[in-house]
Amino acid sequence: MAIQSPSLDIAGTAPLGAALTPVSRGYWQSVRRRLGRDPVTLICGAVLLLIVTSAVFAPLLGLADPYKTSMIRRLYPLGSPNFLLGTDELGRDMFSRLIYGGRLSLFMGVTPVACALLIGGSLGIAAGFSGGWVNMMIMRIMDVFYAFPSVLLAISLSGAMGAGAENTLLALTLVFIPPICRVSESVTTQVRGFDFVDAARASGAGALTIVRVHVLGNVLGPILVYATSLISVAIILAAGLSFLGLGVKPPEPEWGLMLNTLRQAIYVNPVLAALPGVMIFITSICFNLMSDGLRAAMDVKA
Amino acid sequence: MDALVPRQDRAKDRGGPAQPLLLAEGLRKHFPVMGGLLGRTTKVVRAVDDLSLSVAKGETLGVVGESGCGKSTVARLLIRLLKPDKGTMVLDGDPVDEPHGITVAELRRQVQMVFQDSYASLNPRLTIAETLAFAPKAHGLPASEARERVRDLLAKVGLEPDTYMERYPHELSGGQRQRVNIARALALRPRLVILDEAVSALDKSVEAQVLNMLVDLKDELGLTYLFISHDLNVVQYLSDRVLVMYLGKIVELGSVEAIYGNPQHPYTRALLSARPSMDPRKRTKEAPIQGDPPNPIDPPSGCRFRTRCPFAEDVCARLEPQLADTRAQAVACHMRVAGSGHSKAAAP
C-alpha cells in the first residue's frame, strides 16, 4: 500500500486528524468516535439497554408471575420482603409487572415510530426529491393531518376504532407519519440542492439510483435522530391512551395502564402509585437525551 | 439500452470537423417569481433570452459576463439540468430530445459539467473511488472495470490512485477536490466539458496548475470546452473564441484576439478596461461603468445595456439590437450597424 506519508504532504492537504492517522476515516466511524466521548449519551444508552434487555428476556429472569393476584397482600409498600417494589392494588408483584410492562410499553413506543419511519420517510424523501407537484400533493395531505393536535388525533382514532393494542399501534403510526414525512422532506430538499446531486443527474443516472447512492446516506442520519426523539413521545402517548382506557386492556401489564389502575391508591401509597410513571419518565428522557447526543455526534461539519 | 452493453469508447465523431459539436438555437429560460395570492406567478426573471450559440469541435469557447448575467443558467440549459422554455439543441447533427434525435440521457453522456463549488459537488459520504465510479456503474460498467477506470481517471488528473481512492472529500484540499470533479466529468468519456467557474474558487497558484492540466487533458483526450468564468485573464489564456453575455443575452462574440484586441461593444470595452492591470501607469482612474445591472425581472426596453451605456440614444430604447456579423466578430449594438439610426453608426 502506498499511503502517502503525512509529512510529505506538500500542499498541506490533509486536515490535522487525518495527518495523525494515515488511514482514511469514514463518516460513521467519526460519529462512533464522537459518541464514545459523550458520557451522557453513553449512560442513557446503557440504561435503555438494561430496560430493553430485561423487558425482552423477562420470562427468563425468574420473576414472580405478574398476573398472580392476592387479596391478602394488596398495596405492600416498597422494600417489603419478597416484594422489592411492593405490590399493586390486586396484590401483584410490582417489580415483575414493571419489567413485564416494559415489553408492551417499549413495543408500543418503537413499533409505530418504525412503521411511520418507513412510510413517512419514503413519502418525505419522494416529495423532497421530486419537488414540484408531487411534493405539493404529498405535503398538503400531510398538512391535513397536522391540523389536528397529535394527542387529540390519537385519542379520536383509538376511540373510533375501539380499544386494543393493535388499534393503538395503528393510531400512533398515523399520528407520526406527518412529522417524520415533513422532516424527511425538508432534509431531502436541502440535499437535493447540492451540486453533487446535480452532477449525478448530469451523469444520466436514474432517480432511484441517485436517491439510493447520493441522497439516502445524507438524509438518513437526521431522520433517524428525529425518529429516536419520537419514541419517547410514542411511549407517553401509548401510556396516555392506556390510561384513558383506549389502549391496552387489563390485566396486561403496561406502564400507562398501571398508572391508571394504581390511581385509586395514590392516597394510600403515593410512591407505589408513581412507579410506572417513573419508568415512563426514565425511558423517555433516555431516548430524548440519546437522540440529542446522536444529533450532536452526527453534526459533522467536515 | 446502455445497461446491457457498456459503451466504453467515446462517442464517435459523426459530422466531421466542420460540423459544430453543439448548436443551440433560441434558448430561453424564464424563472417564475412566486408571489401574490395563492402563489400565482406574477413575474418572471428573464435569465436567458433567445440565446443562440455554437461550439466547434475541439475549440474552447469562453463565456464571460458579470454575476447574474445568466452564464450558469446557460451551462445548466446545455446539459439539461434545466429544461429550456424554448429553443432547440443539436449535438453533432442529432437534435436533442426530439422524436428523431437523441435523448437527454445520451446528451448527458457526451456533455459533462464541472461545478464551481468543489466541496458541494462531492458527496461527503462517499469515498473518491465511489464518487468516480458512480456514473460508469450507473451506465452498466461492471464493478471491477469501473475500479480500473477510477484508477485511470485519478492518474489522468494528477492524483496518485492508491493514495486518494479511499479518501473522503473533506480530507482533500480545494485543488485536489476540483481535480476529482474534473475526473468525474471525464468518467463517461464525454466530448464536451462545460466548466462553470471551475477554477474560480481556487487560489492563484493552484488555479494555474489546474488550468494547465485542463489544457493538457484537452489535447490528450480531444475534448471541447465551454469555459465559463468572470475572470477575463483566465478566459483569454484558455479560449479560442469568447462570448460576452449581458443580462441573458449575447452582446459580443468573436475570436479571442478580436474580443481582447478590438472590442466593439461598449460593454465589452467597459469589462476589459475594468481589468486590474499589473502596470501602475495603466491603472484605471474611474470606473468604466457605474451601478449594478438592471433587474432581469424587468429588463430595459430595446438594448438591455442602454441604462449604463455612455452612448445610449433614442434608438437604443426603441429597438433591440440584433447580433450583427461584422467581420469575424458578431456585435449586438446599434453603433455598429450601418443605418441603424444611431448617430455613431455608419451611413447605410
PDB file of C-alpha atoms in Angstrom, chain A residues 148-161 167-168 170-176 237-238 241 244 246:
ATOM      1  CA  PHE A 148     -55.229  18.066  14.492  1.00  0.00           C
ATOM      2  CA  PRO A 149     -53.175  18.118  17.684  1.00  0.00           C
ATOM      3  CA  SER A 150     -51.376  14.775  17.762  1.00  0.00           C
ATOM      4  CA  VAL A 151     -52.781  13.701  21.143  1.00  0.00           C
ATOM      5  CA  LEU A 152     -56.299  14.506  20.032  1.00  0.00           C
ATOM      6  CA  LEU A 153     -55.797  12.694  16.752  1.00  0.00           C
ATOM      7  CA  ALA A 154     -54.510   9.585  18.541  1.00  0.00           C
ATOM      8  CA  ILE A 155     -57.396   9.671  21.005  1.00  0.00           C
ATOM      9  CA  SER A 156     -60.029  10.130  18.333  1.00  0.00           C
ATOM     10  CA  LEU A 157     -58.567   7.415  16.099  1.00  0.00           C
ATOM     11  CA  SER A 158     -58.317   4.952  19.004  1.00  0.00           C
ATOM     12  CA  GLY A 159     -61.766   5.938  20.169  1.00  0.00           C
ATOM     13  CA  ALA A 160     -63.241   5.409  16.718  1.00  0.00           C
ATOM     14  CA  MET A 161     -61.526   2.066  16.125  1.00  0.00           C
ATOM     15  CA  ASN A 167     -55.637  -0.108  17.131  1.00  0.00           C
ATOM     16  CA  THR A 168     -53.342   1.920  19.349  1.00  0.00           C
ATOM     17  CA  LEU A 170     -52.317   1.931  14.040  1.00  0.00           C
ATOM     18  CA  ALA A 171     -53.436   5.242  15.541  1.00  0.00           C
ATOM     19  CA  LEU A 172     -49.912   6.124  16.698  1.00  0.00           C
ATOM     20  CA  THR A 173     -48.409   5.206  13.331  1.00  0.00           C
ATOM     21  CA  LEU A 174     -50.842   7.547  11.614  1.00  0.00           C
ATOM     22  CA  VAL A 175     -50.007  10.265  14.109  1.00  0.00           C
ATOM     23  CA  PHE A 176     -46.259  10.004  13.476  1.00  0.00           C
ATOM     24  CA  LEU A 237     -48.912   8.715  24.067  1.00  0.00           C
ATOM     25  CA  ALA A 238     -49.407   4.954  24.266  1.00  0.00           C
ATOM     26  CA  LEU A 241     -54.168   6.069  25.691  1.00  0.00           C
ATOM     27  CA  LEU A 244     -57.713   6.668  29.312  1.00  0.00           C
ATOM     28  CA  LEU A 246     -58.326   3.352  24.927  1.00  0.00           C
TER      29      LEU A 246
END
